[in-house]
């Protein structure tokens, strides 16, 4: 039997957190109580009973209008982490079980109206690495890499993408090293999911933008411009490749 009082308490605490952090800027757009309500409903609606215990999802995507999301992140870039931490605390206080720590991500969608919000919840299907900054999520080994996918840097250098995980940052152990003070040591990561590359900001200091919009997660399309401060990378993929260019630099694997 579901613990109704737990869900009421969960929604109340999430609403209070969001109102404190963002209530003053969301008024008239997304109502704080709606984020809390939809997060709670997503968890409640996906409970599974297995081996004598109640299991709940550990992955949550909160989808907002892209402009609304940018406003939110400008005011509080740590909101997703705070929501994640609150969910973790609430789940520890309950009888519910998760395979991994709960993670909340904020995602932008230009098709949503400013007041709209969508939340989806999923169970992790891939074991996580222990290093949070290099976390690997939802990678399907059988996925095909987009044809001739590459990143083009400011100086014209091409990086051909041939692996399901591509780490970008200032530190020398990244697949793509960008030496700039505006770039964090572990700045962002490309992950292959369902045959498409997704870009994730790795809680960088200066943030990651795609086509001018501040993002935490974004599905890349050919022509997207990724930027950190004055650094820009262009993502390209070719549906009908004619072969690799002589000047390409192949991104090495993780090993």
Short mmCIF file of C-alpha atoms in Angstrom, two decimals:
data_model
loop_
_atom_site.label_atom_id
_atom_site.label_comp_id
_atom_site.label_asym_id
_atom_site.label_seq_id
_atom_site.Cartn_x
_atom_site.Cartn_y
_atom_site.Cartn_z
CA UNK A 1 0.00 0.00 0.00
CA UNK A 2 1.30 3.45 -0.89
CA UNK A 3 2.18 5.79 1.93
CA UNK A 4 -0.12 8.75 1.20
CA UNK A 5 1.25 10.82 4.07
CA UNK A 6 4.76 10.43 2.70
CA UNK A 7 3.76 11.84 -0.68
CA UNK A 8 1.99 14.79 0.93
CA UNK A 9 5.07 15.50 3.03
CA UNK A 10 7.32 15.12 0.01
CA UNK A 11 5.30 17.56 -2.07
CA UNK A 12 5.20 20.07 0.81
CA UNK A 13 8.97 20.03 1.34
CA UNK A 14 9.78 20.24 -2.34
CA UNK A 15 7.35 23.15 -2.73
CA UNK A 16 8.93 25.00 0.19
CA UNK A 17 12.41 24.50 -1.27
CA UNK A 18 11.38 25.81 -4.69
CA UNK A 19 9.45 28.76 -3.26
CA UNK A 20 12.46 29.84 -1.20
CA UNK A 21 14.86 29.52 -4.12
CA UNK A 22 12.75 30.65 -7.06
CA UNK A 23 9.32 31.85 -5.96
CA UNK A 24 10.16 35.51 -6.63
CA UNK A 25 11.13 34.91 -10.28
CA UNK A 26 8.62 32.19 -11.24
CA UNK A 27 5.53 34.18 -10.30
CA UNK A 28 3.32 34.37 -13.37
CA UNK A 29 5.28 31.65 -15.17
CA UNK A 30 5.74 28.17 -13.70
CA UNK A 31 4.20 27.97 -10.24
CA UNK A 32 6.58 26.42 -7.66
CA UNK A 33 3.89 24.09 -6.33
CA UNK A 34 3.43 22.64 -9.83
CA UNK A 35 7.07 21.51 -10.01
CA UNK A 36 6.73 19.89 -6.59
CA UNK A 37 3.39 18.30 -7.49
CA UNK A 38 4.57 16.85 -10.80
CA UNK A 39 7.81 15.51 -9.29
CA UNK A 40 5.78 13.79 -6.59
CA UNK A 41 3.28 12.40 -9.10
CA UNK A 42 6.11 11.09 -11.30
CA UNK A 43 7.61 9.23 -8.34
CA UNK A 44 4.26 7.93 -7.07
CA UNK A 45 3.13 6.81 -10.51
CA UNK A 46 6.21 4.68 -11.13
CA UNK A 47 6.50 2.71 -7.88
CA UNK A 48 7.35 -0.97 -8.32
CA UNK A 49 7.06 -3.72 -5.72
CA UNK A 50 9.82 -6.29 -6.01
CA UNK A 51 11.36 -8.83 -3.62
CA UNK A 52 9.46 -7.48 -0.64
CA UNK A 53 10.35 -3.81 -1.09
CA UNK A 54 8.96 -0.75 -2.81
CA UNK A 55 11.27 0.63 -5.50
CA UNK A 56 11.00 4.14 -6.97
CA UNK A 57 12.75 5.79 -9.94
CA UNK A 58 16.09 7.49 -9.42
CA UNK A 59 16.15 9.62 -12.60
CA UNK A 60 13.87 12.68 -12.94
CA UNK A 61 13.67 15.16 -15.82
CA UNK A 62 11.89 18.47 -15.19
CA UNK A 63 11.14 20.02 -18.59
CA UNK A 64 10.47 23.76 -18.77
CA UNK A 65 10.10 26.31 -21.52
CA UNK A 66 13.66 27.14 -22.68
CA UNK A 67 13.40 30.84 -21.78
CA UNK A 68 11.95 29.99 -18.38
CA UNK A 69 14.77 27.52 -17.78
CA UNK A 70 17.40 30.13 -18.64
CA UNK A 71 15.83 32.55 -16.17
CA UNK A 72 15.81 29.83 -13.51
CA UNK A 73 19.45 28.91 -14.06
CA UNK A 74 20.58 32.53 -14.07
CA UNK A 75 19.07 32.91 -10.61
CA UNK A 76 20.04 29.54 -9.17
CA UNK A 77 22.23 27.11 -11.10
CA UNK A 78 22.23 24.69 -8.17
CA UNK A 79 18.45 24.14 -8.09
CA UNK A 80 18.65 20.69 -9.73
CA UNK A 81 21.29 19.58 -7.22
CA UNK A 82 19.20 20.92 -4.32
CA UNK A 83 16.11 19.07 -5.56
CA UNK A 84 18.19 15.91 -5.96
CA UNK A 85 19.51 16.22 -2.40
CA UNK A 86 16.00 16.79 -1.03
CA UNK A 87 14.70 13.69 -2.84
CA UNK A 88 17.58 11.64 -1.45
CA UNK A 89 16.78 12.79 2.10
CA UNK A 90 13.07 12.08 1.66
CA UNK A 91 13.69 8.60 0.27
CA UNK A 92 16.03 7.76 3.14
CA UNK A 93 13.28 8.74 5.57
CA UNK A 94 10.78 6.50 3.78
CA UNK A 95 10.61 2.77 3.13
CA UNK A 96 11.28 3.27 -0.57
CA UNK A 97 14.35 1.87 -2.30
CA UNK A 98 16.39 3.15 -5.26
CA UNK A 99 19.23 1.42 -7.08
CA UNK A 100 21.20 4.67 -7.27
CA UNK A 101 21.11 8.13 -5.72
CA UNK A 102 18.19 10.19 -7.01
CA UNK A 103 19.09 12.75 -9.68
CA UNK A 104 16.92 15.63 -10.89
CA UNK A 105 17.76 17.39 -14.15
CA UNK A 106 16.27 20.60 -15.55
CA UNK A 107 15.73 20.54 -19.32
CA UNK A 108 14.59 23.23 -21.75
CA UNK A 109 12.06 22.77 -24.56
CA UNK A 110 11.18 25.67 -26.86
CA UNK A 111 7.85 24.03 -27.75
CA UNK A 112 6.48 24.41 -24.21
CA UNK A 113 4.58 27.53 -23.21
CA UNK A 114 6.18 29.67 -20.45
CA UNK A 115 3.82 28.29 -17.79
CA UNK A 116 4.03 24.63 -18.87
CA UNK A 117 5.99 21.94 -17.09
CA UNK A 118 6.54 18.25 -17.76
CA UNK A 119 8.23 15.70 -15.51
CA UNK A 120 9.25 12.17 -16.38
CA UNK A 121 10.78 9.57 -14.10
CA UNK A 122 12.89 6.56 -15.07
CA UNK A 123 14.92 3.81 -13.46
CA UNK A 124 18.65 3.70 -14.15
CA UNK A 125 19.59 0.89 -16.49
CA UNK A 126 23.36 1.39 -16.49
CA UNK A 127 25.71 1.08 -13.50
CA UNK A 128 27.19 4.44 -12.52
CA UNK A 129 30.85 5.25 -12.17
CA UNK A 130 31.76 6.47 -8.71
CA UNK A 131 33.38 9.71 -9.87
CA UNK A 132 30.51 12.17 -10.10
CA UNK A 133 32.25 14.61 -12.44
CA UNK A 134 32.79 11.83 -14.99
CA UNK A 135 29.42 10.15 -14.43
CA UNK A 136 28.20 7.97 -17.31
CA UNK A 137 24.43 7.66 -17.65
CA UNK A 138 22.07 5.80 -19.96
CA UNK A 139 24.70 4.72 -22.49
CA UNK A 140 23.50 1.94 -24.77
CA UNK A 141 26.56 0.06 -26.08
CA UNK A 142 24.59 -1.16 -29.09
CA UNK A 143 23.70 2.40 -30.19
CA UNK A 144 25.18 3.46 -33.51
CA UNK A 145 27.20 6.65 -33.44
CA UNK A 146 25.77 9.32 -35.79
CA UNK A 147 27.53 9.25 -39.15
CA UNK A 148 30.60 11.47 -39.37
CA UNK A 149 29.72 13.20 -36.08
CA UNK A 150 32.30 15.80 -35.10
CA UNK A 151 33.01 18.94 -33.11
CA UNK A 152 34.64 21.95 -34.78
CA UNK A 153 36.60 24.28 -32.48
CA UNK A 154 37.20 28.03 -32.83
CA UNK A 155 40.51 27.45 -34.60
CA UNK A 156 38.95 25.12 -37.16
CA UNK A 157 40.22 21.87 -35.61
CA UNK A 158 37.85 18.95 -36.23
CA UNK A 159 37.36 16.24 -33.59
CA UNK A 160 35.73 13.14 -35.05
CA UNK A 161 33.44 11.49 -32.47
CA UNK A 162 33.84 7.70 -32.39
CA UNK A 163 33.04 6.76 -28.77
CA UNK A 164 29.81 6.76 -26.72
CA UNK A 165 31.36 9.04 -24.07
CA UNK A 166 33.32 12.24 -24.81
CA UNK A 167 34.61 14.35 -21.93
CA UNK A 168 35.41 18.03 -22.51
CA UNK A 169 37.29 20.29 -20.12
CA UNK A 170 40.51 22.04 -19.16
CA UNK A 171 42.19 19.03 -17.51
CA UNK A 172 44.60 17.02 -19.66
CA UNK A 173 42.76 13.71 -19.13
CA UNK A 174 39.66 14.86 -21.04
CA UNK A 175 39.06 13.55 -24.54
CA UNK A 176 38.87 17.13 -25.78
CA UNK A 177 41.09 19.56 -23.87
CA UNK A 178 40.12 23.25 -24.02
CA UNK A 179 42.80 25.41 -22.37
CA UNK A 180 40.90 28.47 -21.17
CA UNK A 181 40.21 29.97 -17.73
CA UNK A 182 36.46 30.03 -18.51
CA UNK A 183 36.46 26.23 -18.93
CA UNK A 184 36.21 23.99 -15.86
CA UNK A 185 38.50 21.00 -15.35
CA UNK A 186 35.51 18.73 -16.06
CA UNK A 187 33.22 21.06 -17.98
CA UNK A 188 30.76 18.97 -20.00
CA UNK A 189 30.23 15.55 -21.48
CA UNK A 190 28.72 14.04 -24.63
CA UNK A 191 26.85 10.77 -24.09
CA UNK A 192 25.41 8.53 -26.77
CA UNK A 193 21.77 7.64 -26.12
CA UNK A 194 19.48 5.89 -28.61
CA UNK A 195 21.76 6.76 -31.52
CA UNK A 196 22.01 10.48 -30.67
CA UNK A 197 24.58 12.52 -28.79
CA UNK A 198 23.35 14.35 -25.70
CA UNK A 199 25.36 17.14 -24.09
CA UNK A 200 25.47 17.38 -20.28
CA UNK A 201 26.93 20.23 -18.24
CA UNK A 202 29.05 18.75 -15.43
CA UNK A 203 28.23 21.46 -12.85
CA UNK A 204 30.80 23.77 -14.46
CA UNK A 205 31.53 27.19 -13.01
CA UNK A 206 30.68 29.26 -16.09
CA UNK A 207 27.94 27.00 -17.45
CA UNK A 208 27.36 25.45 -20.88
CA UNK A 209 25.25 27.06 -23.60
CA UNK A 210 23.78 25.65 -26.80
CA UNK A 211 22.70 28.19 -29.41
CA UNK A 212 22.85 30.84 -26.70
CA UNK A 213 20.67 28.98 -24.19
CA UNK A 214 22.07 27.85 -20.85
CA UNK A 215 21.56 24.08 -20.56
CA UNK A 216 22.04 21.18 -18.20
CA UNK A 217 21.06 18.53 -20.75
CA UNK A 218 20.52 18.93 -24.48
CA UNK A 219 20.06 16.57 -27.42
CA UNK A 220 22.49 17.74 -30.09
CA UNK A 221 21.47 18.40 -33.67
CA UNK A 222 23.78 19.13 -36.58
CA UNK A 223 24.72 22.81 -36.57
CA UNK A 224 24.27 23.36 -32.82
CA UNK A 225 26.76 25.85 -31.37
CA UNK A 226 28.15 24.90 -27.95
CA UNK A 227 29.78 27.71 -26.01
CA UNK A 228 31.58 28.34 -22.72
CA UNK A 229 32.32 32.05 -22.40
CA UNK A 230 34.09 33.05 -25.62
CA UNK A 231 34.90 29.44 -26.54
CA UNK A 232 32.69 27.91 -29.23
CA UNK A 233 32.36 24.41 -30.66
CA UNK A 234 30.05 23.49 -33.52
CA UNK A 235 28.47 20.03 -33.55
CA UNK A 236 28.14 18.47 -37.01
CA UNK A 237 26.85 15.12 -38.20
CA UNK A 238 26.47 13.94 -41.79
CA UNK A 239 23.72 11.56 -42.84
CA UNK A 240 25.62 10.73 -46.04
CA UNK A 241 29.33 10.95 -45.20
CA UNK A 242 31.86 10.91 -48.01
CA UNK A 243 34.79 9.92 -45.81
CA UNK A 244 36.98 11.46 -43.15
CA UNK A 245 38.85 14.66 -43.82
CA UNK A 246 42.62 14.50 -43.71
CA UNK A 247 42.74 17.10 -40.96
CA UNK A 248 40.43 15.31 -38.57
CA UNK A 249 41.58 14.46 -35.05
CA UNK A 250 39.92 11.30 -33.78
CA UNK A 251 38.77 11.43 -30.18
CA UNK A 252 40.43 8.55 -28.29
CA UNK A 253 38.47 5.94 -26.34
CA UNK A 254 38.16 5.85 -22.55
CA UNK A 255 40.95 3.30 -22.14
#
